Amino acid sequence: EFILHRKNDLSEIEINALIEMELIDDNFLESQNAALLINTDKTICILINGLDHIKIQVVGNNDIKGLYEIGNEIDDILESNLEYAFDKDLGYLTTCPVNVGTGLKVTNTIHIPSIEKLKQVDDYYKIAHKIGVNFKGVYGKTKSILGSLYTISNSIMLGRSESNIIQSVESMSNDLSKREYESREVLKNLEKIREKVDIFILDPPYEAELYEQAFRKIRQLELLSENGIIVAEHEKRRDFPDEMEGFHKIKDRKYGHIILSLYGYPDKG
């Protein structure tokens, strides 16, 4: 069930609530003939006469493909009754050139406090750029994100299929979720330690990218004693650097397809 709200009939409180839910923006507010159709639980919103004549928004948790299917079904119903501006080469023609193509914008919000603590957020800015995804904080600037909340969204629509757009946002979202879980485990275990340690042994799983996180946290919390060593067990095919998070590699010891890389403070090499 949908309810039609004309912009000029909305109260200030209703407008502020819709802005806070990110269902309307300045383009909608500046339009003289804007309106919106919204369902009772406010998970589906159709903007009319905003930046574009029609904008379909579907909001939910953790099911990007499912949300897309709901929006696509609504789109099919509207397109069967309305004539869209469409070019066989370019796709859907929108007011904003950035949206030309599929016209599909997929955005996911994720909470990553542990990745922030381990100072790994910058890695994902680089990854996002490579795969055509926008990655940014919800509140605040790049170096001071409030609440550790970030959004992941596709940066372009032209020349990409809907499935490719969804896959790119899902892929980065899943990778961040996995890394956040692993980072929380690293922090939880290391923060239990209350005194300096002589030997840290970092063992499998080999595939998890936990080594750098562990080294960084050991350094931050100053957990290694003055003459202590870190023993990192890893597969032979993976090379470990001579320097890692302020620790110096002392030596490698090979045992079949396994290598033990020993690290200490720089003056202990």
Coordinates of C-alpha atoms in Angstrom, one line a residue:
E1 CA 0.0 0.0 0.0
F2 CA 1.4 3.4 -1.0
I3 CA 0.5 6.9 0.1
L4 CA 1.0 9.9 -2.1
H5 CA 2.6 13.0 -0.5
R6 CA 2.9 16.2 -2.4
K7 CA 5.9 18.2 -1.4
N8 CA 3.9 21.4 -0.6
D9 CA 1.7 19.4 1.7
L10 CA 4.5 18.0 3.9
S11 CA 5.2 19.6 7.3
E12 CA 8.7 20.6 8.4
I13 CA 8.8 17.6 10.7
E14 CA 7.9 15.2 7.9
I15 CA 10.5 16.8 5.6
N16 CA 13.2 16.6 8.2
A17 CA 12.3 12.9 8.9
L18 CA 12.5 12.1 5.1
I19 CA 15.9 13.9 4.8
E20 CA 17.2 11.9 7.8
M21 CA 16.1 8.7 6.2
E22 CA 17.9 9.9 3.0
L23 CA 14.7 9.5 0.9
I24 CA 14.6 13.1 -0.3
D25 CA 17.3 15.6 -1.2
D26 CA 17.8 19.2 -2.2
N27 CA 16.6 18.6 -5.8
F28 CA 13.3 17.3 -4.5
L29 CA 12.9 20.3 -2.1
E30 CA 13.7 22.8 -4.9
S31 CA 11.1 21.4 -7.3
Q32 CA 7.8 23.2 -7.4
N33 CA 5.8 20.1 -8.4
A34 CA 7.6 17.3 -6.5
A35 CA 5.7 14.5 -4.8
L36 CA 6.5 11.0 -3.5
L37 CA 4.8 7.7 -3.2
I38 CA 5.9 5.8 -0.1
N39 CA 4.7 2.5 1.4
T40 CA 3.6 2.2 5.0
D41 CA 6.8 0.8 6.4
K42 CA 8.9 3.3 4.4
T43 CA 11.1 0.8 2.7
I44 CA 9.9 1.7 -0.8
C45 CA 9.8 5.3 -2.0
I46 CA 9.1 6.7 -5.5
L47 CA 10.2 10.3 -6.0
I48 CA 8.3 12.3 -8.7
N49 CA 9.7 15.4 -10.4
G50 CA 12.9 15.6 -8.4
L51 CA 16.2 15.6 -10.2
D52 CA 14.6 13.1 -12.6
H53 CA 11.0 12.6 -13.4
I54 CA 11.0 9.3 -11.5
K55 CA 13.3 7.8 -9.0
I56 CA 12.6 4.4 -7.4
Q57 CA 14.3 3.8 -4.0
V58 CA 14.2 0.5 -2.1
V59 CA 15.7 0.3 1.4
G60 CA 16.5 -2.9 3.5
N61 CA 19.1 -5.0 5.2
N62 CA 21.9 -7.2 3.7
D63 CA 20.0 -8.4 0.6
I64 CA 21.1 -6.3 -2.3
K65 CA 19.9 -8.7 -5.0
G66 CA 16.5 -9.0 -3.3
L67 CA 16.1 -5.3 -3.0
Y68 CA 17.0 -4.9 -6.6
E69 CA 14.4 -7.4 -7.7
I70 CA 11.7 -5.4 -5.8
G71 CA 12.8 -2.2 -7.5
N72 CA 13.0 -3.8 -10.9
E73 CA 9.5 -5.2 -10.5
I74 CA 8.2 -1.7 -9.8
D75 CA 10.2 -0.3 -12.7
D76 CA 8.6 -2.9 -15.1
I77 CA 5.1 -1.9 -13.9
L78 CA 5.9 1.8 -14.4
E79 CA 7.6 1.3 -17.8
S80 CA 4.6 -0.7 -19.1
N81 CA 2.4 2.4 -18.5
L82 CA 4.9 5.2 -19.2
E83 CA 7.4 6.1 -21.9
Y84 CA 10.9 6.3 -20.6
A85 CA 13.7 8.3 -22.3
F86 CA 15.9 5.5 -23.6
D87 CA 18.7 5.2 -26.2
K88 CA 19.6 1.8 -27.6
D89 CA 23.3 2.6 -27.3
L90 CA 23.5 4.7 -24.1
G91 CA 20.6 3.2 -22.1
Y92 CA 18.3 5.3 -19.9
L93 CA 18.7 9.0 -20.4
T94 CA 18.7 10.9 -17.1
T95 CA 19.0 14.5 -16.1
C96 CA 22.4 13.9 -14.5
P97 CA 24.9 12.5 -17.0
V98 CA 26.5 10.4 -14.3
N99 CA 23.3 8.3 -14.1
V100 CA 23.0 7.6 -17.8
G101 CA 23.1 3.9 -18.6
T102 CA 21.3 1.5 -16.3
G103 CA 20.3 4.3 -14.0
L104 CA 21.0 2.0 -11.1
K105 CA 22.6 3.2 -8.0
V106 CA 23.4 0.6 -5.3
T107 CA 24.5 1.8 -1.9
N108 CA 25.4 -0.2 1.2
T109 CA 26.2 1.1 4.6
I110 CA 28.7 -0.8 6.8
H111 CA 30.1 -0.4 10.3
I112 CA 33.8 -1.1 10.6
P113 CA 35.3 0.2 13.9
S114 CA 37.9 -2.5 14.2
I115 CA 39.3 -1.9 10.7
E116 CA 39.6 1.7 11.6
K117 CA 41.4 0.9 14.9
L118 CA 43.9 -1.2 12.9
K119 CA 44.3 1.7 10.4
Q120 CA 43.4 -0.4 7.4
V121 CA 40.7 1.9 5.9
D122 CA 43.1 3.5 3.4
D123 CA 43.5 0.1 1.8
Y124 CA 39.9 0.1 0.8
Y125 CA 39.9 3.5 -0.7
K126 CA 42.5 2.2 -3.2
I127 CA 40.5 -1.0 -3.9
A128 CA 37.3 1.0 -4.4
H129 CA 38.9 3.2 -7.0
K130 CA 40.2 0.1 -8.9
I131 CA 36.8 -1.6 -9.2
G132 CA 34.7 1.5 -9.9
V133 CA 33.1 1.9 -6.5
N134 CA 32.7 4.9 -4.2
F135 CA 33.8 4.3 -0.6
K136 CA 33.3 7.1 1.9
G137 CA 32.3 7.9 5.4
V138 CA 28.7 8.7 6.2
Y139 CA 29.5 11.4 8.7
G140 CA 32.7 13.4 8.5
K141 CA 35.7 13.8 6.3
T142 CA 38.2 11.1 5.1
K143 CA 40.4 11.3 8.2
S144 CA 37.7 11.8 10.9
I145 CA 34.7 9.6 10.2
L146 CA 32.1 9.7 13.0
G147 CA 30.7 6.4 14.2
S148 CA 32.9 4.3 11.9
L149 CA 30.0 4.2 9.4
Y150 CA 30.9 4.0 5.6
T151 CA 29.0 3.7 2.4
I152 CA 29.9 1.6 -0.6
S153 CA 28.2 2.5 -3.9
N154 CA 28.8 2.2 -7.6
S155 CA 30.4 5.3 -9.2
I156 CA 29.2 4.8 -12.8
M157 CA 26.2 3.3 -14.6
L158 CA 27.2 3.6 -18.2
G159 CA 28.7 0.6 -19.9
R160 CA 27.9 -1.7 -16.9
S161 CA 25.1 -4.2 -16.5
E162 CA 22.9 -4.3 -13.4
S163 CA 24.4 -7.6 -12.3
N164 CA 27.9 -6.2 -12.7
I165 CA 27.0 -3.2 -10.5
I166 CA 25.5 -5.3 -7.8
Q167 CA 28.4 -7.8 -7.9
S168 CA 31.0 -5.0 -7.4
V169 CA 29.2 -3.5 -4.4
E170 CA 28.4 -6.9 -2.9
S171 CA 32.0 -8.1 -3.4
M172 CA 33.5 -5.1 -1.5
S173 CA 30.8 -5.2 1.2
N174 CA 31.5 -8.9 1.8
D175 CA 35.2 -8.4 1.9
L176 CA 34.9 -5.6 4.4
S177 CA 32.5 -7.6 6.6
K178 CA 34.9 -10.5 6.7
R179 CA 37.9 -8.3 7.4
E180 CA 35.9 -6.5 10.2
Y181 CA 35.1 -9.9 11.8
E182 CA 38.8 -11.0 11.6
S183 CA 40.0 -7.6 13.0
R184 CA 37.6 -7.9 16.0
E185 CA 39.0 -11.3 16.8
V186 CA 42.6 -10.0 16.6
L187 CA 41.8 -7.0 18.9
K188 CA 39.8 -9.1 21.3
N189 CA 42.6 -11.6 21.8
L190 CA 45.4 -9.2 22.0
E191 CA 43.7 -6.8 24.3
K192 CA 43.3 -9.7 26.9
I193 CA 47.1 -9.5 27.4
R194 CA 48.1 -7.4 30.4
E195 CA 51.9 -7.8 30.4
K196 CA 54.8 -7.9 27.9
V197 CA 55.3 -11.2 26.1
D198 CA 58.6 -12.8 25.1
I199 CA 57.3 -14.9 22.2
F200 CA 54.3 -14.4 20.0
I201 CA 53.4 -17.4 17.7
L202 CA 51.2 -16.5 14.8
D203 CA 49.9 -19.7 13.2
P204 CA 47.3 -20.8 10.6
P205 CA 44.8 -20.1 9.0
Y206 CA 47.3 -19.0 6.3
E207 CA 44.8 -17.5 3.9
A208 CA 43.4 -15.0 6.4
E209 CA 45.0 -11.6 6.1
L210 CA 45.6 -11.4 9.9
Y211 CA 49.4 -11.1 10.1
E212 CA 49.7 -7.4 9.4
Q213 CA 46.8 -6.7 11.8
A214 CA 48.4 -8.7 14.6
F215 CA 51.9 -7.1 14.1
R216 CA 50.3 -3.7 14.1
K217 CA 48.3 -4.3 17.3
I218 CA 51.3 -5.8 19.1
R219 CA 53.3 -2.6 18.2
Q220 CA 50.5 -0.3 19.2
L221 CA 49.9 -2.0 22.6
E222 CA 53.7 -2.5 23.2
L223 CA 53.1 -6.1 24.0
L224 CA 56.5 -7.5 22.9
S225 CA 59.3 -7.5 25.5
E226 CA 62.6 -5.9 24.8
N227 CA 64.3 -9.1 23.6
G228 CA 61.1 -10.8 22.5
I229 CA 60.4 -12.3 19.1
I230 CA 57.3 -12.8 16.9
V231 CA 57.2 -16.2 15.1
A232 CA 55.0 -16.0 12.0
E233 CA 54.2 -19.4 10.5
H234 CA 53.2 -19.2 6.8
E235 CA 53.4 -21.1 3.5
K236 CA 56.5 -21.2 1.5
R237 CA 54.8 -19.5 -1.5
R238 CA 54.2 -16.3 0.5
D239 CA 57.1 -14.0 1.1
F240 CA 57.2 -11.9 4.2
P241 CA 58.9 -8.5 4.1
D242 CA 62.1 -7.6 5.9
E243 CA 60.2 -4.9 7.9
M244 CA 56.6 -5.3 9.1
E245 CA 54.8 -2.7 11.2
G246 CA 58.0 -1.5 12.9
F247 CA 59.5 -5.0 13.5
H248 CA 62.6 -6.3 11.7
K249 CA 62.9 -9.8 10.3
I250 CA 65.7 -11.7 12.1
K251 CA 65.6 -14.9 10.0
D252 CA 63.5 -17.5 8.1
R253 CA 63.5 -21.1 9.1
K254 CA 62.2 -23.6 6.5
Y255 CA 60.3 -26.8 7.3
G256 CA 59.1 -28.4 4.1
H257 CA 56.4 -26.2 2.6
I258 CA 56.2 -24.2 5.8
I259 CA 58.4 -21.2 6.8
L260 CA 58.8 -19.7 10.2
S261 CA 59.6 -16.0 9.9
L262 CA 61.2 -14.5 13.1
Y263 CA 60.8 -10.8 13.9
G264 CA 62.0 -8.6 16.7
Y265 CA 62.7 -4.9 17.3
P266 CA 65.0 -3.4 14.7
D267 CA 68.2 -3.4 16.9
K268 CA 67.7 -7.1 17.6
G269 CA 68.5 -8.3 14.0

